[in-house]
Amino acid sequence: MSSNKAPARGRKRFAFDLKNAIQSVSQGVEVRGVRLSVTLISFLAVSLGDEDGSFDCLISQVDGPFKAALTILVSDASEYPSDHTFFCSSHQELPSEILAITESVYEEGSATIQALLVRLLERIARAVVEGTDAVHNATSDDEQQDADSEDEDEDYEMDEYDLELFDVQPSAQILDRFALQRDFNEIVAHGFCPGFIRIGVDEFALTVSLPAKSLADIISPHALLAWDRQLLTGPQYLTLLISGTRGVYPVVKADGRLTHSAAARSTVLQFRVGLTPNYKPDKDITVELMRRYGLQDGDSDKQLSEDASDDDEIEDVDALDDLSSDEGEVNEIEEETEEQARSAGFRPFSLSSSLESLLNGHFLHLLQLRLDYGLGWAGAEVLRWEIESSQSRAEDILLHKEREIRQADKADAKLSESYHLPADCLLDVNPHNPVNLPLIAFSYMLRRLTLCPRYCLVCHQELKEDLDALKPYVCSSTLCTYQYYNLNRGPSLEYEICSNPAAVDLLVSLAYIAAAEGALDAPLPVGMGIRVKSKHSKTKLSTGQDDDLCDLDSLEIDQLLQMRAAIRDLIDMIPPIMQLKRHLEQPHKPGRAKPRLQDIDRSIPEAVWLILRWCVASCTAHLEELKSDEEKVKNMDPTWRQFRFSVGAPHAEAKFRKAVESAKLKNPRAREFPTLYAFHGSPAKNWHSIIRHGLWFKTVANGRAYGNGVYFAKEGSVSLGSYAASATVCWQNSACKAAVCVALAEIVNLPSMFVSTSPFFVVNQTEWIVCRYLMVRAVTSNSNNYIMRTIGASAAPSGTVPVTQETTDADEIPCVPLDPHHPLTLSNALIRIPEPRFALEKLLAARRDAFVPAQFDEEDARIFSGVGDPDAALEGADSVEEAVDRSMVKDDWKHDPEWVNECIEHVLPPPRESSRMASTALQKELQAMLKEQNASRSLKELGWYLPEEFIGDNLYQWIVELHSFDSSLPIAEDLANKKVNSLVFEIRFPATFPHSPPFFRILKPRFLPFIQGGGGHVTGGGSMCMDLLTADGWLPSYSISAILLQIKLAISNLEPRPARLAQNWSTAYGMYEALEGYKRAANTHGWKVPSDIDKLTR
Ligand SMILES: [Zn+2]
């Protein structure tokens, strides 16, 4: 920043900035135009203009013929640098493309002189480049090089002068509505809904959202249901809320760094991700979310310290209770408020906290890296993590690892074959184009949501494991594991318990069986800070507080048995899941926090809850008990509990689909029946691991009697008998008492390519298999008998067609056509698989039916239309589309600028008072008027005219003409005789508009006063004597064009006497006499004069 302190605003600031600009240019600063071509434009000189508040500049093309002298005028230097407008003109005849630029300078909004000059030059340079492209395409390489080096020199100079010339704009325009309008339109073009939420005078939040039902178009609905059922429950939007802009827009420059205004206002962007009933949350909810944001980190710390104190004072339960009843209360109420706010309008889902921490911690940096080095998201991420871990500069890392980083981007292209990734709007970004931050942030969030199983939920880095998990989890870093479990970073365990208790019960049971039967292996619950009772004193911690406890992690290496035992003991202390569900769902007093798991029994050690969390969260497959006939496999013995069981990521599903398609091409049988279903059995103790790793984890490599691969049986009892050994133990609190598990998988129908087909299908191509169901049977006293019996049954001669009758009630539910060559049976009953899309389609159809397209509210509508900015209003009116060709209308009324000019000669400056309310209303009004005028086929019919060239930059003073009175009226005759083109009115608006009426008065011509026999409701001072223009008669809903018609009617009124022109008709009315006339008239009629009428006329 310059060493002399810049005056804050007004004429002094204008003079200061102008002096700086003149100086900088005279010292030889050349502002770089566009990098695109050899054509560069520079300033030769900037000098003071002839008029006050104006300056001249001479620009010229480097190595080119183009030269232009421009005059720039500021609308009102006293408003500089925030509420003024620039106008640009030239005495020269400019090429049309340059003229278009100079004429639209006012559209740039309220920029500083410096910002205006840069922008002007950029636009002119681009226009010149485009205009001469054809000619200069054949530029020789030498010239090209010269230009390049010149370009670099200028870059350097820019940097030097950057501070002095281009950074002096601490209070430059803050909310650029043009940028916002442009970005909003682009967001809509990408299929998302933008939203603007004004929060105060100086603050707003932005949202981008997508109807949640549309997620099912880009992400497999099965995956969505597995990640969080809420994503497909009810009509709602996936919404990204961006706050912390401090009222500044755009927030970032073309290089992804904060704009000067944003930096000056210490903008810190905050991102929130959630589900909202509408396309944007209400203002109140937004305020609440923003208020809570600052406290969030503090909360985590508090949570941490509370956890620590739990550990330390585990025996001192009383002290703990005291603590929570004191300070705890306030906190709990706060939580409750947020809870309510969130559930009402902004619900987080399982991935919210992870996505938020990614966006808040990394998004802007990633954006900058992408723009700086031309990287994709994947490359920028690799670079970012490298910068963080090595604490080196990006340049240094790129020196050594550029290949690896670019490779990440290439791998990304491959990824898009199996994932529907959002369009990358940064791909063809020009270094000079503005960055549409909300759009890019939302696309990035959507990309990471789509790819969520591939990344660690805590550190956000790509998982190294080959396994394509369905559900996201953490990487193997202990830090991530710890944070995940202790800071509640992942999906909510409480939500799982309440919405999917049978699956939680099953997961705990399987973990228990694995631990008790000695099959529990990696992944173990380490790194979570679980402390367990130890029989070995050597692992004791030295704190001496809890002599009995040691870190579970310390048992990992040499005491796996002991570790398994410890885990089993911990699971034994978990209360029944249904009991937990009831506890969590009990009604809680308003103002009190929701019940927490821990509260069910404070004597249960913290480690027990951590193990419970681990049993559920470490399972990256999706398990969900099936209850409806639409979803349940038919003809299964009802003693089996059925679970939907999906292991693979959308990625794996995509590979499977591909394999199916290629099988259809190869084999006519596969064309008819693309897939087979078959059972896979394994001892109960293995399922904890299978659920986490997939069927083929160990089985593919291990040789068995019929070859290497995954074993399947068409008859379920075979799998059960041979492989699905029953558990010998059972978690005591389990409701399902799982003892026998068998999976039902879908396999590509190419048995000829299997390793073996008899008596088992042995499949070694893992992408040919997808798990669909897990069938679970409880321990019963005769379960062994059952297995024996079914094995006996399966010994029936093969090829015997099962005769079991199907139940007919569910017949309308379509089933998957199964290849009759490979009938699927369990105990000889023919198994039918319901069409998986059926129930899903019903769900999606319900979502689609319930969907109501976003209705943009007024605030957003204003942004789209560009209203909200006086310049924007002009822009709208200027648009060619709306203008109507009136040249066809014969003897239409014609506006005469000279006449109007003559009338407004002595008009007072605009009223000084303004308000946001009035400005908004006036912008809207002005735009509506211009639109009506431009759309009008005949001005004569319209009867009024709003001359655009007299619309000043101050919204509070308008000049309007009334004309084309009925030719039979005496006043029309008078006007025609004197060749008066129109009645020219001044309208002055108070800051309280539209709640108070505007003040209308005629400037010219002068009317015959009432006392001299005149009429037409015109006061002796030229103001209107009309009830509706007083405090009593006024309604805020009146439009100005409607009032103009009322005035015209009043003037045309022949009662009590017709209006006539005065002798001295060409003497303009003065403001003083107009006001006096108005007051007098109001008093006569007993009308109330608006309280601020006097302010209007000073
Ligand atoms: Zn991690």
mmCIF file of N, CA and C in Angstrom, residues 111-201:
data_model
loop_
_atom_site.group_PDB
_atom_site.id
_atom_site.type_symbol
_atom_site.label_atom_id
_atom_site.label_comp_id
_atom_site.label_asym_id
_atom_site.label_seq_id
_atom_site.Cartn_x
_atom_site.Cartn_y
_atom_site.Cartn_z
ATOM 1 N N ALA A 111 -16.154 1.005 -8.974
ATOM 2 C CA ALA A 111 -14.775 0.564 -8.788
ATOM 3 C C ALA A 111 -13.911 1.766 -8.433
ATOM 4 N N THR A 112 -12.691 1.503 -8.006
ATOM 5 C CA THR A 112 -11.750 2.598 -7.838
ATOM 6 C C THR A 112 -11.223 2.963 -9.213
ATOM 7 N N ILE A 113 -10.562 4.107 -9.292
ATOM 8 C CA ILE A 113 -9.986 4.526 -10.569
ATOM 9 C C ILE A 113 -9.028 3.451 -11.071
ATOM 10 N N GLN A 114 -8.212 2.951 -10.143
ATOM 11 C CA GLN A 114 -7.216 1.959 -10.522
ATOM 12 C C GLN A 114 -7.872 0.703 -11.075
ATOM 13 N N ALA A 115 -8.873 0.229 -10.342
ATOM 14 C CA ALA A 115 -9.543 -0.992 -10.777
ATOM 15 C C ALA A 115 -10.226 -0.762 -12.122
ATOM 16 N N LEU A 116 -10.808 0.425 -12.276
ATOM 17 C CA LEU A 116 -11.495 0.747 -13.525
ATOM 18 C C LEU A 116 -10.505 0.738 -14.695
ATOM 19 N N LEU A 117 -9.335 1.345 -14.481
ATOM 20 C CA LEU A 117 -8.353 1.430 -15.558
ATOM 21 C C LEU A 117 -7.885 0.038 -15.971
ATOM 22 N N VAL A 118 -7.626 -0.795 -14.977
ATOM 23 C CA VAL A 118 -7.163 -2.150 -15.290
ATOM 24 C C VAL A 118 -8.223 -2.890 -16.079
ATOM 25 N N ARG A 119 -9.441 -2.802 -15.594
ATOM 26 C CA ARG A 119 -10.533 -3.520 -16.223
ATOM 27 C C ARG A 119 -10.775 -3.020 -17.657
ATOM 28 N N LEU A 120 -10.737 -1.702 -17.789
ATOM 29 C CA LEU A 120 -10.964 -1.083 -19.088
ATOM 30 C C LEU A 120 -9.917 -1.547 -20.088
ATOM 31 N N LEU A 121 -8.687 -1.550 -19.614
ATOM 32 C CA LEU A 121 -7.589 -1.935 -20.480
ATOM 33 C C LEU A 121 -7.678 -3.409 -20.870
ATOM 34 N N GLU A 122 -8.038 -4.212 -19.908
ATOM 35 C CA GLU A 122 -8.174 -5.645 -20.194
ATOM 36 C C GLU A 122 -9.224 -5.880 -21.257
ATOM 37 N N ARG A 123 -10.334 -5.182 -21.095
ATOM 38 C CA ARG A 123 -11.434 -5.406 -22.032
ATOM 39 C C ARG A 123 -11.075 -4.881 -23.420
ATOM 40 N N ILE A 124 -10.433 -3.712 -23.444
ATOM 41 C CA ILE A 124 -10.071 -3.158 -24.746
ATOM 42 C C ILE A 124 -9.025 -4.040 -25.419
ATOM 43 N N ALA A 125 -8.065 -4.505 -24.602
ATOM 44 C CA ALA A 125 -7.013 -5.353 -25.164
ATOM 45 C C ALA A 125 -7.627 -6.603 -25.776
ATOM 46 N N ARG A 126 -8.559 -7.180 -25.064
ATOM 47 C CA ARG A 126 -9.179 -8.398 -25.571
ATOM 48 C C ARG A 126 -9.913 -8.118 -26.885
ATOM 49 N N ALA A 127 -10.620 -6.982 -26.887
ATOM 50 C CA ALA A 127 -11.367 -6.633 -28.097
ATOM 51 C C ALA A 127 -10.416 -6.404 -29.261
ATOM 52 N N VAL A 128 -9.303 -5.712 -29.002
ATOM 53 C CA VAL A 128 -8.337 -5.439 -30.068
ATOM 54 C C VAL A 128 -7.737 -6.752 -30.562
ATOM 55 N N VAL A 129 -7.422 -7.636 -29.603
ATOM 56 C CA VAL A 129 -6.842 -8.931 -29.965
ATOM 57 C C VAL A 129 -7.799 -9.697 -30.860
ATOM 58 N N GLU A 130 -9.046 -9.745 -30.424
ATOM 59 C CA GLU A 130 -10.015 -10.518 -31.196
ATOM 60 C C GLU A 130 -10.239 -9.888 -32.558
ATOM 61 N N GLY A 131 -10.209 -8.562 -32.580
ATOM 62 C CA GLY A 131 -10.427 -7.865 -33.840
ATOM 63 C C GLY A 131 -9.296 -8.073 -34.823
ATOM 64 N N THR A 132 -8.087 -8.252 -34.314
ATOM 65 C CA THR A 132 -6.936 -8.344 -35.199
ATOM 66 C C THR A 132 -6.418 -9.759 -35.312
ATOM 67 N N ASP A 133 -7.076 -10.667 -34.638
ATOM 68 C CA ASP A 133 -6.622 -12.056 -34.636
ATOM 69 C C ASP A 133 -6.391 -12.577 -36.039
ATOM 70 N N ALA A 134 -7.367 -12.340 -36.868
ATOM 71 C CA ALA A 134 -7.308 -12.877 -38.219
ATOM 72 C C ALA A 134 -6.050 -12.379 -38.923
ATOM 73 N N VAL A 135 -5.776 -11.111 -38.720
ATOM 74 C CA VAL A 135 -4.632 -10.504 -39.383
ATOM 75 C C VAL A 135 -3.319 -11.018 -38.796
ATOM 76 N N HIS A 136 -3.304 -11.129 -37.492
ATOM 77 C CA HIS A 136 -2.042 -11.418 -36.819
ATOM 78 C C HIS A 136 -1.777 -12.893 -36.600
ATOM 79 N N ASN A 137 -2.671 -13.709 -37.093
ATOM 80 C CA ASN A 137 -2.475 -15.139 -36.878
ATOM 81 C C ASN A 137 -1.143 -15.612 -37.427
ATOM 82 N N ALA A 138 -0.707 -14.962 -38.493
ATOM 83 C CA ALA A 138 0.506 -15.404 -39.157
ATOM 84 C C ALA A 138 1.766 -14.797 -38.553
ATOM 85 N N THR A 139 1.645 -14.241 -37.368
ATOM 86 C CA THR A 139 2.792 -13.637 -36.702
ATOM 87 C C THR A 139 3.961 -14.624 -36.658
ATOM 88 N N SER A 140 5.140 -14.131 -36.987
ATOM 89 C CA SER A 140 6.307 -15.030 -36.996
ATOM 90 C C SER A 140 6.709 -15.398 -35.577
ATOM 91 N N ASP A 141 7.456 -16.465 -35.464
ATOM 92 C CA ASP A 141 7.899 -16.953 -34.162
ATOM 93 C C ASP A 141 8.725 -15.911 -33.415
ATOM 94 N N ASP A 142 9.538 -15.180 -34.174
ATOM 95 C CA ASP A 142 10.387 -14.168 -33.532
ATOM 96 C C ASP A 142 9.540 -13.122 -32.818
ATOM 97 N N GLU A 143 8.590 -12.651 -33.562
ATOM 98 C CA GLU A 143 7.707 -11.647 -32.974
ATOM 99 C C GLU A 143 7.039 -12.192 -31.732
ATOM 100 N N GLN A 144 6.600 -13.455 -31.881
ATOM 101 C CA GLN A 144 5.928 -14.107 -30.759
ATOM 102 C C GLN A 144 6.831 -14.082 -29.534
ATOM 103 N N GLN A 145 8.102 -14.407 -29.760
ATOM 104 C CA GLN A 145 9.026 -14.456 -28.629
ATOM 105 C C GLN A 145 9.228 -13.078 -28.023
ATOM 106 N N ASP A 146 9.404 -12.103 -28.908
ATOM 107 C CA ASP A 146 9.559 -10.741 -28.413
ATOM 108 C C ASP A 146 8.399 -10.376 -27.507
ATOM 109 N N ALA A 147 7.267 -10.682 -28.027
ATOM 110 C CA ALA A 147 6.070 -10.332 -27.277
ATOM 111 C C ALA A 147 6.040 -11.052 -25.943
ATOM 112 N N ASP A 148 6.453 -12.322 -25.985
ATOM 113 C CA ASP A 148 6.446 -13.071 -24.740
ATOM 114 C C ASP A 148 7.353 -12.441 -23.701
ATOM 115 N N SER A 149 8.540 -12.048 -24.159
ATOM 116 C CA SER A 149 9.476 -11.507 -23.171
ATOM 117 C C SER A 149 8.966 -10.167 -22.661
ATOM 118 N N GLU A 150 8.347 -9.451 -23.560
ATOM 119 C CA GLU A 150 7.778 -8.180 -23.159
ATOM 120 C C GLU A 150 6.715 -8.413 -22.080
ATOM 121 N N ASP A 151 5.967 -9.417 -22.370
ATOM 122 C CA ASP A 151 4.909 -9.793 -21.458
ATOM 123 C C ASP A 151 5.470 -10.030 -20.065
ATOM 124 N N GLU A 152 6.583 -10.734 -20.033
ATOM 125 C CA GLU A 152 7.179 -11.056 -18.733
ATOM 126 C C GLU A 152 7.676 -9.800 -18.031
ATOM 127 N N ASP A 153 8.302 -8.918 -18.838
ATOM 128 C CA ASP A 153 8.766 -7.668 -18.246
ATOM 129 C C ASP A 153 7.609 -6.938 -17.578
ATOM 130 N N GLU A 154 6.537 -6.937 -18.290
ATOM 131 C CA GLU A 154 5.400 -6.204 -17.764
ATOM 132 C C GLU A 154 4.858 -6.860 -16.504
ATOM 133 N N ASP A 155 4.895 -8.149 -16.508
ATOM 134 C CA ASP A 155 4.468 -8.845 -15.296
ATOM 135 C C ASP A 155 5.274 -8.352 -14.113
ATOM 136 N N TYR A 156 6.564 -8.229 -14.374
ATOM 137 C CA TYR A 156 7.463 -7.825 -13.310
ATOM 138 C C TYR A 156 7.110 -6.432 -12.834
ATOM 139 N N GLU A 157 6.908 -5.564 -13.823
ATOM 140 C CA GLU A 157 6.579 -4.195 -13.450
ATOM 141 C C GLU A 157 5.248 -4.124 -12.716
ATOM 142 N N MET A 158 4.355 -4.939 -13.154
ATOM 143 C CA MET A 158 3.064 -4.981 -12.476
ATOM 144 C C MET A 158 3.263 -5.260 -10.998
ATOM 145 N N ASP A 159 4.108 -6.248 -10.732
ATOM 146 C CA ASP A 159 4.331 -6.614 -9.342
ATOM 147 C C ASP A 159 4.861 -5.430 -8.552
ATOM 148 N N GLU A 160 5.823 -4.728 -9.168
ATOM 149 C CA GLU A 160 6.431 -3.605 -8.475
ATOM 150 C C GLU A 160 5.428 -2.530 -8.126
ATOM 151 N N TYR A 161 4.622 -2.265 -9.105
ATOM 152 C CA TYR A 161 3.691 -1.156 -8.911
ATOM 153 C C TYR A 161 2.371 -1.602 -8.319
ATOM 154 N N ASP A 162 2.278 -2.886 -8.232
ATOM 155 C CA ASP A 162 1.058 -3.479 -7.709
ATOM 156 C C ASP A 162 0.633 -2.775 -6.439
ATOM 157 N N LEU A 163 1.597 -2.690 -5.531
ATOM 158 C CA LEU A 163 1.293 -2.121 -4.227
ATOM 159 C C LEU A 163 0.831 -0.690 -4.365
ATOM 160 N N GLU A 164 1.528 0.034 -5.230
ATOM 161 C CA GLU A 164 1.236 1.435 -5.253
ATOM 162 C C GLU A 164 -0.035 1.751 -6.037
ATOM 163 N N LEU A 165 -0.122 1.153 -7.191
ATOM 164 C CA LEU A 165 -1.198 1.575 -8.068
ATOM 165 C C LEU A 165 -2.471 0.780 -7.876
ATOM 166 N N PHE A 166 -2.286 -0.519 -7.759
ATOM 167 C CA PHE A 166 -3.488 -1.325 -7.890
ATOM 168 C C PHE A 166 -4.031 -1.885 -6.590
ATOM 169 N N ASP A 167 -3.353 -1.615 -5.523
ATOM 170 C CA ASP A 167 -3.850 -2.198 -4.270
ATOM 171 C C ASP A 167 -4.594 -1.201 -3.404
ATOM 172 N N VAL A 168 -4.585 0.049 -3.816
ATOM 173 C CA VAL A 168 -5.188 1.073 -2.972
ATOM 174 C C VAL A 168 -6.693 1.064 -3.150
ATOM 175 N N GLN A 169 -7.336 0.037 -2.615
ATOM 176 C CA GLN A 169 -8.793 0.051 -2.723
ATOM 177 C C GLN A 169 -9.445 -0.641 -1.536
ATOM 178 N N PRO A 170 -9.109 -0.195 -0.325
ATOM 179 C CA PRO A 170 -9.656 -0.877 0.839
ATOM 180 C C PRO A 170 -11.173 -0.826 0.890
ATOM 181 N N SER A 171 -11.766 0.210 0.356
ATOM 182 C CA SER A 171 -13.220 0.244 0.438
ATOM 183 C C SER A 171 -13.828 0.222 -0.959
ATOM 184 N N ALA A 172 -13.173 -0.473 -1.849
ATOM 185 C CA ALA A 172 -13.717 -0.621 -3.192
ATOM 186 C C ALA A 172 -15.067 -1.317 -3.084
ATOM 187 N N GLN A 173 -15.752 -1.353 -4.179
ATOM 188 C CA GLN A 173 -17.088 -1.918 -4.145
ATOM 189 C C GLN A 173 -17.068 -3.313 -3.544
ATOM 190 N N ILE A 174 -18.004 -3.586 -2.671
ATOM 191 C CA ILE A 174 -17.929 -4.807 -1.891
ATOM 192 C C ILE A 174 -18.785 -5.909 -2.489
ATOM 193 N N LEU A 175 -20.039 -5.601 -2.764
ATOM 194 C CA LEU A 175 -20.893 -6.619 -3.367
ATOM 195 C C LEU A 175 -21.128 -6.252 -4.824
ATOM 196 N N ASP A 176 -20.455 -6.979 -5.697
ATOM 197 C CA ASP A 176 -20.582 -6.721 -7.121
ATOM 198 C C ASP A 176 -21.717 -7.583 -7.653
ATOM 199 N N ARG A 177 -22.865 -6.960 -7.837
ATOM 200 C CA ARG A 177 -24.040 -7.723 -8.229
ATOM 201 C C ARG A 177 -23.937 -8.283 -9.640
ATOM 202 N N PHE A 178 -23.119 -7.643 -10.436
ATOM 203 C CA PHE A 178 -22.931 -8.177 -11.780
ATOM 204 C C PHE A 178 -22.198 -9.499 -11.738
ATOM 205 N N ALA A 179 -21.173 -9.521 -10.906
ATOM 206 C CA ALA A 179 -20.419 -10.772 -10.763
ATOM 207 C C ALA A 179 -21.339 -11.850 -10.209
ATOM 208 N N LEU A 180 -22.158 -11.455 -9.262
ATOM 209 C CA LEU A 180 -23.056 -12.427 -8.626
ATOM 210 C C LEU A 180 -24.087 -12.937 -9.641
ATOM 211 N N GLN A 181 -24.613 -12.032 -10.412
ATOM 212 C CA GLN A 181 -25.594 -12.413 -11.433
ATOM 213 C C GLN A 181 -24.963 -13.379 -12.432
ATOM 214 N N ARG A 182 -23.768 -13.048 -12.882
ATOM 215 C CA ARG A 182 -23.056 -13.881 -13.843
ATOM 216 C C ARG A 182 -22.823 -15.273 -13.251
ATOM 217 N N ASP A 183 -22.357 -15.305 -11.999
ATOM 218 C CA ASP A 183 -22.045 -16.586 -11.363
ATOM 219 C C ASP A 183 -23.317 -17.398 -11.093
ATOM 220 N N PHE A 184 -24.371 -16.709 -10.714
ATOM 221 C CA PHE A 184 -25.635 -17.412 -10.469
ATOM 222 C C PHE A 184 -26.123 -18.072 -11.759
ATOM 223 N N ASN A 185 -26.028 -17.332 -12.844
ATOM 224 C CA ASN A 185 -26.487 -17.895 -14.114
ATOM 225 C C ASN A 185 -25.652 -19.108 -14.509
ATOM 226 N N GLU A 186 -24.366 -19.023 -14.235
ATOM 227 C CA GLU A 186 -23.494 -20.150 -14.567
ATOM 228 C C GLU A 186 -23.827 -21.364 -13.707
ATOM 229 N N ILE A 187 -24.170 -21.108 -12.440
ATOM 230 C CA ILE A 187 -24.536 -22.204 -11.536
ATOM 231 C C ILE A 187 -25.795 -22.896 -12.054
ATOM 232 N N VAL A 188 -26.754 -22.107 -12.494
ATOM 233 C CA VAL A 188 -27.987 -22.684 -13.039
ATOM 234 C C VAL A 188 -27.677 -23.486 -14.295
ATOM 235 N N ALA A 189 -26.755 -22.960 -15.102
ATOM 236 C CA ALA A 189 -26.388 -23.664 -16.334
ATOM 237 C C ALA A 189 -25.783 -25.036 -16.027
ATOM 238 N N HIS A 190 -25.178 -25.168 -14.862
ATOM 239 C CA HIS A 190 -24.614 -26.460 -14.465
ATOM 240 C C HIS A 190 -25.648 -27.360 -13.788
ATOM 241 N N GLY A 191 -26.873 -26.897 -13.695
ATOM 242 C CA GLY A 191 -27.935 -27.732 -13.143
ATOM 243 C C GLY A 191 -28.085 -27.633 -11.638
ATOM 244 N N PHE A 192 -27.452 -26.650 -11.023
ATOM 245 C CA PHE A 192 -27.583 -26.493 -9.576
ATOM 246 C C PHE A 192 -28.403 -25.236 -9.274
ATOM 247 N N CYS A 193 -28.843 -25.132 -8.019
ATOM 248 C CA CYS A 193 -29.626 -23.954 -7.631
ATOM 249 C C CYS A 193 -28.778 -23.040 -6.756
ATOM 250 N N PRO A 194 -28.568 -21.812 -7.178
ATOM 251 C CA PRO A 194 -27.863 -20.867 -6.311
ATOM 252 C C PRO A 194 -28.834 -20.178 -5.359
ATOM 253 N N GLY A 195 -28.325 -19.669 -4.273
ATOM 254 C CA GLY A 195 -29.173 -18.935 -3.334
ATOM 255 C C GLY A 195 -28.381 -17.839 -2.642
ATOM 256 N N PHE A 196 -29.071 -16.763 -2.309
ATOM 257 C CA PHE A 196 -28.454 -15.626 -1.652
ATOM 258 C C PHE A 196 -29.253 -15.374 -0.382
ATOM 259 N N ILE A 197 -28.577 -15.310 0.749
ATOM 260 C CA ILE A 197 -29.278 -15.074 2.009
ATOM 261 C C ILE A 197 -28.666 -13.843 2.661
ATOM 262 N N ARG A 198 -29.440 -12.778 2.650
ATOM 263 C CA ARG A 198 -28.930 -11.568 3.301
ATOM 264 C C ARG A 198 -29.100 -11.705 4.800
ATOM 265 N N ILE A 199 -28.034 -11.394 5.524
ATOM 266 C CA ILE A 199 -28.085 -11.623 6.952
ATOM 267 C C ILE A 199 -28.098 -10.312 7.711
ATOM 268 N N GLY A 200 -27.441 -9.334 7.212
ATOM 269 C CA GLY A 200 -27.478 -8.033 7.872
ATOM 270 C C GLY A 200 -27.144 -7.021 6.808
ATOM 271 N N VAL A 201 -26.882 -5.821 7.247
ATOM 272 C CA VAL A 201 -26.556 -4.788 6.277
ATOM 273 C C VAL A 201 -25.285 -5.153 5.526
#
